[in-house]
Short mmCIF file of C-alpha atoms in Angstrom, two decimals:
data_model
loop_
_atom_site.label_atom_id
_atom_site.label_comp_id
_atom_site.label_asym_id
_atom_site.label_seq_id
_atom_site.Cartn_x
_atom_site.Cartn_y
_atom_site.Cartn_z
CA MET A 1 231.60 -7.79 75.08
CA LEU A 2 230.40 -8.23 71.39
CA LEU A 3 233.31 -8.28 68.92
CA ASP A 4 232.74 -6.86 65.48
CA CYS A 5 235.36 -8.39 62.88
CA GLY A 6 237.50 -6.12 60.76
CA GLN A 7 238.84 -2.64 62.06
CA SER A 8 235.96 -1.57 63.76
CA LEU A 9 235.47 -0.67 67.74
CA PRO A 10 233.57 -3.69 69.62
CA LEU A 11 230.00 -3.34 70.41
CA LEU A 12 229.06 -3.56 74.03
CA ARG A 13 226.34 -4.82 76.36
CA HIS A 14 224.27 -2.64 78.42
CA THR A 15 226.33 -3.43 81.27
CA ASP A 16 229.45 -2.06 79.79
CA VAL A 17 228.26 1.28 78.82
CA PRO A 18 227.72 4.26 81.17
CA SER A 19 224.25 4.68 82.45
CA ARG A 20 223.35 7.78 80.53
CA VAL A 21 224.01 5.69 77.29
CA LYS A 22 221.61 2.94 78.30
CA GLU A 23 218.14 2.69 76.93
CA ASN A 24 215.30 0.62 78.43
CA PHE A 25 214.93 -2.81 77.20
CA ILE A 26 218.12 -2.64 74.93
CA LEU A 27 220.66 -4.92 76.16
CA THR A 28 223.03 -5.25 73.42
CA GLY A 29 224.52 -3.20 70.20
CA TYR A 30 225.98 -0.13 72.19
CA ARG A 31 228.63 2.08 71.17
CA PHE A 32 231.22 3.26 73.74
CA PRO A 33 231.21 7.10 74.12
CA ASN A 34 234.73 7.67 72.63
CA TYR A 35 234.09 7.20 69.16
CA SER A 36 236.09 9.49 66.52
CA LEU A 37 234.11 11.47 63.77
CA ARG A 38 234.98 8.70 61.20
CA ASP A 39 234.12 5.80 63.57
CA CYS A 40 230.72 7.20 64.19
CA LEU A 41 230.26 7.87 60.57
CA LEU A 42 231.31 4.13 59.72
CA SER A 43 228.87 3.00 62.25
CA ALA A 44 226.03 3.67 59.88
CA PHE A 45 227.04 0.69 58.20
CA ARG A 46 227.45 -1.45 60.98
CA PRO A 47 224.36 -3.23 62.99
CA THR A 48 224.48 -1.03 66.12
CA ASN A 49 221.24 -0.17 68.16
CA GLU A 50 221.47 3.20 66.36
CA THR A 51 221.97 2.25 62.82
CA GLY A 52 217.95 1.80 62.29
CA ASN A 53 217.60 5.18 64.01
CA PHE A 54 219.85 6.85 61.62
CA TRP A 55 218.29 5.57 58.58
CA THR A 56 214.73 5.73 59.38
CA HIS A 57 215.36 9.56 59.36
CA PHE A 58 218.11 10.14 56.96
CA LEU A 59 216.34 8.09 53.91
CA PRO A 60 213.05 9.99 54.52
CA VAL A 61 214.83 13.39 53.82
CA PHE A 62 215.14 12.36 50.04
CA ILE A 63 211.70 10.87 50.08
CA PHE A 64 210.32 14.50 51.22
CA SER A 65 212.11 16.44 48.87
CA TYR A 66 211.02 14.35 46.14
CA TYR A 67 207.32 15.22 47.04
CA PHE A 68 208.16 18.71 48.14
CA VAL A 69 209.54 19.92 44.58
CA GLU A 70 206.43 18.62 42.61
CA VAL A 71 204.43 21.63 43.73
CA PHE A 72 206.86 23.77 41.71
CA GLY A 73 205.99 22.03 38.41
CA TRP A 74 202.18 22.81 38.54
CA GLU A 75 200.43 24.67 35.97
CA GLY A 76 199.77 28.30 37.22
CA ALA A 77 202.39 28.08 39.91
CA PRO A 78 204.64 31.32 40.17
CA HIS A 79 208.37 30.89 40.22
CA GLY A 80 210.07 28.94 43.17
CA ASP A 81 211.61 32.08 44.49
CA ALA A 82 208.31 33.94 44.32
CA PRO A 83 207.15 35.46 47.86
CA PHE A 84 203.87 33.13 47.77
CA PHE A 85 206.38 30.09 48.27
CA TYR A 86 208.10 31.72 51.13
CA PRO A 87 206.28 30.11 53.98
CA LEU A 88 206.52 26.49 51.83
CA TRP A 89 210.34 26.88 51.75
CA ASN A 90 210.27 27.69 55.48
CA TYR A 91 208.16 24.52 56.10
CA PHE A 92 210.82 22.58 53.76
CA ILE A 93 213.67 24.13 55.90
CA GLY A 94 212.04 22.87 59.12
CA VAL A 95 211.41 19.54 58.30
CA PHE A 96 214.75 19.23 56.32
CA CYS A 97 216.66 20.35 59.68
CA LEU A 98 214.55 17.83 61.83
CA LEU A 99 215.13 14.90 59.88
CA MET A 100 218.76 15.69 59.43
CA ALA A 101 219.25 16.65 62.86
CA SER A 102 217.58 13.43 64.37
CA SER A 103 219.70 11.18 61.97
CA MET A 104 223.11 12.93 62.77
CA ALA A 105 221.99 12.86 66.68
CA HIS A 106 221.88 9.14 66.57
CA LEU A 107 224.83 8.66 64.37
CA LEU A 108 227.20 10.92 66.35
CA ASN A 109 225.81 10.87 69.76
CA SER A 110 228.84 7.95 70.83
CA MET A 111 231.70 10.64 70.19
CA SER A 112 231.48 11.49 74.10
CA LEU A 113 228.96 11.99 76.81
CA VAL A 114 228.92 15.68 76.20
CA VAL A 115 228.65 15.55 72.56
CA ARG A 116 225.82 13.12 72.98
CA GLU A 117 223.94 15.80 75.16
CA VAL A 118 224.45 18.25 72.53
CA CYS A 119 223.16 16.24 69.75
CA PHE A 120 219.93 15.74 71.31
CA PHE A 121 219.69 19.49 72.49
CA VAL A 122 219.96 20.06 68.77
CA ASP A 123 217.23 17.41 67.78
CA TYR A 124 214.89 19.13 70.00
CA GLY A 125 215.69 22.36 68.89
CA THR A 126 214.91 21.47 65.33
CA ILE A 127 211.59 19.77 66.27
CA SER A 128 210.44 22.88 67.58
CA SER A 129 211.62 24.95 64.51
CA TYR A 130 209.73 22.37 62.71
CA THR A 131 206.37 23.22 64.40
CA VAL A 132 206.68 26.92 63.81
CA GLY A 133 207.64 26.20 60.00
CA SER A 134 204.28 24.16 59.86
CA SER A 135 202.41 27.08 61.44
CA LEU A 136 203.87 29.56 58.87
CA ALA A 137 202.55 27.25 56.17
CA TYR A 138 199.25 26.72 57.95
CA TYR A 139 198.66 30.41 58.46
CA TYR A 140 199.23 31.21 54.61
CA TYR A 141 198.02 28.39 53.01
CA ILE A 142 195.13 27.06 55.46
CA HIS A 143 194.43 30.26 57.00
CA PRO A 144 190.42 31.01 56.42
CA ARG A 145 191.67 34.01 54.53
CA ALA A 146 194.59 32.31 52.81
CA GLY A 147 195.02 32.80 49.05
CA ILE A 148 197.43 36.11 48.72
CA VAL A 149 199.21 34.46 45.75
CA GLU A 150 201.11 35.67 42.66
CA THR A 151 199.13 34.04 39.44
CA GLY A 152 200.75 36.21 36.88
CA GLY A 153 204.26 37.57 35.70
CA ASN A 154 204.87 40.12 38.33
CA ASN A 155 206.64 39.55 41.73
CA GLY A 156 203.87 40.84 43.88
CA SER A 157 202.52 38.64 46.79
CA GLN A 158 198.97 40.01 46.85
CA MET A 159 195.76 39.04 44.73
CA ASP A 160 192.70 40.85 43.93
CA LEU A 161 189.89 39.43 46.04
CA LYS A 162 186.61 38.96 44.68
CA GLN A 163 183.86 41.40 45.67
CA GLU A 164 180.90 39.49 47.16
CA PRO A 165 178.02 40.93 49.18
CA THR A 166 177.77 40.05 52.79
CA GLY A 167 175.61 37.13 53.14
CA SER A 168 174.75 34.18 55.27
CA PHE A 169 177.63 32.38 53.72
CA MET A 170 179.98 34.86 54.96
CA SER A 171 178.57 35.19 58.36
CA SER A 172 178.72 31.30 58.75
CA TYR A 173 182.25 31.36 57.77
CA ALA A 174 184.08 34.35 59.66
CA ILE A 175 184.16 33.79 63.42
CA PRO A 176 185.70 37.07 64.57
CA ASP A 177 187.12 35.94 67.60
CA PHE A 178 189.04 33.27 65.86
CA CYS A 179 189.97 35.98 63.30
CA VAL A 180 191.71 38.07 65.85
CA PHE A 181 193.68 34.96 67.21
CA PHE A 182 194.97 34.17 63.97
CA GLU A 183 195.95 37.66 62.94
CA ASN A 184 197.48 38.78 65.96
CA PHE A 185 198.45 35.63 68.24
CA TYR A 186 198.74 32.51 66.20
CA ILE A 187 202.31 32.90 65.00
CA PRO A 188 203.71 34.47 68.36
CA SER A 189 201.87 31.68 70.36
CA ALA A 190 203.51 29.00 67.94
CA CYS A 191 207.10 30.46 68.55
CA LEU A 192 206.42 30.60 72.20
CA VAL A 193 205.38 27.39 72.80
CA ALA A 194 208.24 26.13 70.64
CA ILE A 195 210.44 27.80 72.97
CA ILE A 196 208.96 26.12 75.94
CA CYS A 197 209.22 22.87 74.24
CA VAL A 198 213.06 23.25 73.94
CA LEU A 199 213.39 24.20 77.41
CA SER A 200 211.36 21.27 78.68
CA CYS A 201 212.99 18.69 76.60
CA CYS A 202 216.57 19.73 77.12
CA ASN A 203 215.60 19.77 81.17
CA THR A 204 214.69 16.02 80.60
CA ARG A 205 218.26 15.12 79.90
CA GLN A 206 219.54 16.84 83.34
CA ARG A 207 216.32 16.25 85.45
CA TRP A 208 212.95 14.58 85.38
CA ARG A 209 214.93 11.36 83.60
CA ARG A 210 212.47 8.68 84.97
CA HIS A 211 209.64 10.11 83.14
CA ARG A 212 211.55 11.72 80.17
CA TYR A 213 209.92 9.87 77.49
CA LEU A 214 206.26 10.63 78.88
CA ILE A 215 207.21 14.33 79.35
CA ARG A 216 208.87 14.89 75.92
CA THR A 217 205.75 13.32 74.15
CA LEU A 218 203.33 15.39 76.00
CA VAL A 219 205.28 18.51 75.60
CA PHE A 220 205.02 18.20 71.99
CA LEU A 221 201.14 17.64 72.02
CA LEU A 222 200.93 21.40 72.96
CA PRO A 223 202.91 22.79 69.76
CA PHE A 224 200.54 20.41 67.51
CA LEU A 225 197.36 21.72 68.94
CA ILE A 226 198.42 25.33 68.63
CA SER A 227 199.61 25.09 65.19
CA SER A 228 196.86 22.99 63.80
CA THR A 229 194.17 25.65 64.85
CA PRO A 230 193.79 26.88 61.17
CA VAL A 231 192.88 23.23 60.11
CA PHE A 232 190.45 22.81 63.29
CA TYR A 233 188.86 25.89 61.89
CA ARG A 234 188.68 24.95 58.45
CA LEU A 235 187.14 21.48 59.56
CA LEU A 236 184.50 23.43 61.92
CA THR A 237 183.33 25.75 59.20
CA ARG A 238 182.35 26.00 55.74
CA SER A 239 185.11 25.97 52.91
CA PRO A 240 186.09 29.44 51.47
CA TYR A 241 185.61 28.19 48.09
CA SER A 242 182.20 27.70 45.95
CA ALA A 243 181.07 24.48 46.09
CA THR A 244 181.22 24.38 42.14
CA SER A 245 184.71 25.63 41.81
CA SER A 246 188.04 23.42 41.14
CA SER A 247 189.42 24.45 44.07
CA PHE A 248 186.60 23.34 46.25
CA VAL A 249 187.36 19.89 44.88
CA ALA A 250 190.95 20.04 45.17
CA SER A 251 190.73 20.97 48.94
CA THR A 252 188.18 18.23 49.77
CA SER A 253 191.12 16.01 50.64
CA THR A 254 192.60 18.34 53.07
CA ALA A 255 190.41 16.48 56.13
CA ASN A 256 191.67 12.97 55.14
CA PHE A 257 195.30 13.77 55.13
CA PHE A 258 194.93 15.81 58.62
CA TYR A 259 193.27 12.79 59.99
CA ARG A 260 196.05 10.60 58.72
CA HIS A 261 198.50 13.01 60.38
CA CYS A 262 197.13 12.93 63.53
CA LEU A 263 196.62 8.99 63.43
CA TRP A 264 200.40 8.57 62.80
CA LEU A 265 201.32 11.31 65.29
CA LEU A 266 199.21 9.10 67.92
CA VAL A 267 200.84 5.95 66.95
CA SER A 268 204.16 7.33 67.13
CA ALA A 269 203.51 8.55 70.78
CA VAL A 270 202.52 5.31 71.65
CA PHE A 271 205.62 3.54 70.45
CA ASN A 272 207.63 6.36 71.93
CA ILE A 273 206.05 6.25 75.78
CA SER A 274 205.44 2.39 75.81
CA LYS A 275 208.60 1.18 74.56
CA PHE A 276 206.90 -1.79 72.67
CA PRO A 277 208.08 -4.18 71.37
CA GLU A 278 211.32 -4.57 73.02
CA ARG A 279 209.48 -4.25 76.41
CA LEU A 280 208.05 -7.61 75.90
CA ALA A 281 211.28 -9.08 74.80
CA PRO A 282 214.23 -7.46 76.10
CA GLY A 283 217.21 -7.89 73.88
CA ARG A 284 215.36 -9.54 70.84
CA PHE A 285 214.96 -5.99 69.29
CA ASP A 286 218.15 -4.24 70.08
CA ILE A 287 219.16 -3.70 66.47
CA TRP A 288 216.20 -3.77 64.14
CA GLY A 289 212.55 -3.37 65.17
CA HIS A 290 212.92 -1.33 68.50
CA SER A 291 210.37 1.13 69.12
CA HIS A 292 212.49 4.29 68.39
CA GLN A 293 212.67 3.05 64.87
CA TRP A 294 208.93 2.69 64.53
CA PHE A 295 208.48 6.18 66.15
CA HIS A 296 210.57 7.57 63.31
CA CYS A 297 208.72 5.73 60.48
CA CYS A 298 205.31 6.91 62.17
CA THR A 299 206.68 10.62 62.50
CA PHE A 300 207.83 10.73 59.06
CA LEU A 301 204.48 9.37 57.83
CA SER A 302 202.91 12.16 59.73
CA ILE A 303 205.11 14.59 58.15
CA LEU A 304 204.50 13.20 54.79
CA ASP A 305 200.66 13.40 55.11
CA GLU A 306 200.87 16.95 56.42
CA LEU A 307 203.04 17.86 53.38
CA HIS A 308 200.04 16.65 51.01
CA MET A 309 197.57 18.34 52.96
CA ILE A 310 199.61 21.61 52.78
CA LYS A 311 200.23 20.81 48.88
CA THR A 312 196.36 20.45 48.56
CA GLU A 313 195.65 23.79 50.14
CA VAL A 314 198.52 25.46 47.85
CA LYS A 315 196.66 23.78 44.74
CA ALA A 316 193.25 25.07 45.64
CA ILE A 317 194.71 28.54 45.93
CA LEU A 318 196.27 28.45 42.81
CA LEU A 319 193.21 27.20 41.22
CA SER A 320 191.20 30.16 42.38
CA PRO A 321 192.86 33.51 42.15
CA THR A 322 190.09 34.89 43.52
CA LEU A 323 188.25 33.90 47.12
CA LEU A 324 185.01 34.34 48.04
CA LEU A 325 185.84 36.52 51.00
CA PRO A 326 184.99 40.15 50.38
CA PRO A 327 187.36 42.57 51.60
CA ALA A 328 184.29 44.93 52.42
CA THR A 329 183.66 42.87 55.42
CA LEU A 330 186.91 41.19 56.16
CA SER A 331 190.30 42.40 55.85
CA HIS A 332 192.45 40.19 53.78
CA LEU A 333 195.65 38.68 55.28
CA PRO A 334 198.87 40.26 54.32
CA GLY A 335 201.03 38.47 51.78
CA PRO A 336 204.01 36.70 52.99
CA THR A 337 207.09 38.81 53.25
CA ILE A 338 210.74 37.93 54.05
CA ALA A 339 210.40 39.47 57.55
CA SER A 340 207.20 37.47 58.16
CA THR A 341 208.39 34.06 57.24
CA TYR A 342 212.34 33.91 57.00
CA GLY A 343 212.75 36.65 59.73
CA VAL A 344 210.47 35.05 62.02
CA MET A 345 212.38 31.64 61.79
CA LEU A 346 215.56 33.49 61.96
CA LEU A 347 214.57 35.07 65.10
CA LEU A 348 213.22 31.77 66.53
CA GLN A 349 216.40 29.91 65.56
CA THR A 350 218.64 32.65 67.37
CA THR A 351 216.68 31.95 70.55
CA ILE A 352 216.66 28.35 70.20
CA ILE A 353 220.63 28.04 69.44
CA SER A 354 221.17 30.48 72.45
CA ILE A 355 218.86 27.98 74.54
CA ILE A 356 221.13 25.16 73.18
CA VAL A 357 224.57 26.79 74.23
CA TRP A 358 223.28 27.39 77.67
CA PHE A 359 222.06 23.67 78.27
CA SER A 360 225.64 22.47 76.45
CA TRP A 361 227.83 24.32 78.56
CA HIS A 362 225.82 23.01 81.69
CA ALA A 363 226.15 19.48 80.29
CA ASN A 364 229.96 19.83 79.86
CA CYS A 365 230.05 21.15 83.43
CA ILE A 366 228.07 17.96 84.70
CA ASP A 367 229.18 15.39 82.16
CA GLY A 368 232.80 16.77 80.85
CA PRO A 369 234.94 15.45 83.88
CA GLN A 370 233.12 12.00 83.60
CA SER A 371 233.74 12.06 79.91
CA ASP A 372 237.43 12.75 80.44
CA GLN A 373 237.57 9.87 83.05
CA LEU A 374 236.22 7.25 80.63
CA ALA A 375 238.45 8.25 77.73
CA LYS A 376 241.26 7.56 80.17
CA GLU A 377 239.88 4.21 81.41
CA HIS A 378 238.66 2.99 78.30
CA PRO A 379 240.95 3.92 75.42
CA LYS A 380 240.00 3.14 71.79
CA LYS A 381 241.14 -0.72 70.82
CA HIS A 382 240.17 -1.98 67.40
CA VAL A 383 239.75 -5.63 67.74
CA LYS A 384 240.32 -7.69 64.69
CA CYS A 385 238.94 -11.28 64.52
CA HIS A 386 240.74 -14.16 63.32
#
């Protein structure tokens, strides 16, 4: 048993904690699952094997917020509460909840075995909510017919589209089958896949535990593929902007940000599945430098590049109040509304919360008796070193 000086609870070895708490190749730095809320909060400033997991997603909240608010100061940008920014705010909510839920899950999971399960159920739920928040931003800013923007002083969410004759450019840009998918099935598909992901990941905490990391990683590959279809569309077709326009110049970096976004996601998946580097030296990376901390860092870098990609497309739209998409041949995308953005997220969150409640009740039935027994057998004892 490892003793920590001061009025802190002792940290433990992997042999001293329940099997549900153990992590592969992590041998020391464990907190016993009977901490109070105060003990958990104070443990953020102790070298436990969860300390790095907390800070690598808590500090990024402030970094992300710093880069996010920049867009509201751009020239020509509407007011922050304008309908044009509804999708962007939903994206922010998704990322904010993901980072906060992840950091809090790692900080508070030692309160009990049941609380530990609930913490990570919430974590999985916010990841799914984030993917839908991303999809809403992609739909309104990177969608091939995006550009419904308020550039004046009114509060409308639509813009006039420049009338252009149908020509080879338009026929090469517009792909009718994809347009049908985007307009009718893209957001519903993103929501459905998000729900499937929550169900699958929550199940890995109660079954399929042997391959849980592989399953969770692969499960979240599906929402990435679905939500990224507007970007794939843009990369495989010609830009909707005139090659001589400032919007075209602004949007040229979209591809680079997306490739970097994909690279960081790939690297994070490798860390999450391989358990490198602690697999090579069990016990050496227990506190700092283990795979889950690198996983957190890489996922945040992928989110940061995604934010830059979305901001690039927002800037391109603001620089071009009219798009080269003639409404005579292509019906324009409806502008964002409260129902189509916040309403979608609210409905999704309600569904996800219902799933979390159900799994939490099931976890309480399974782990509740064991948690109560552990609390009786291992009362909290503050150890003071002399």
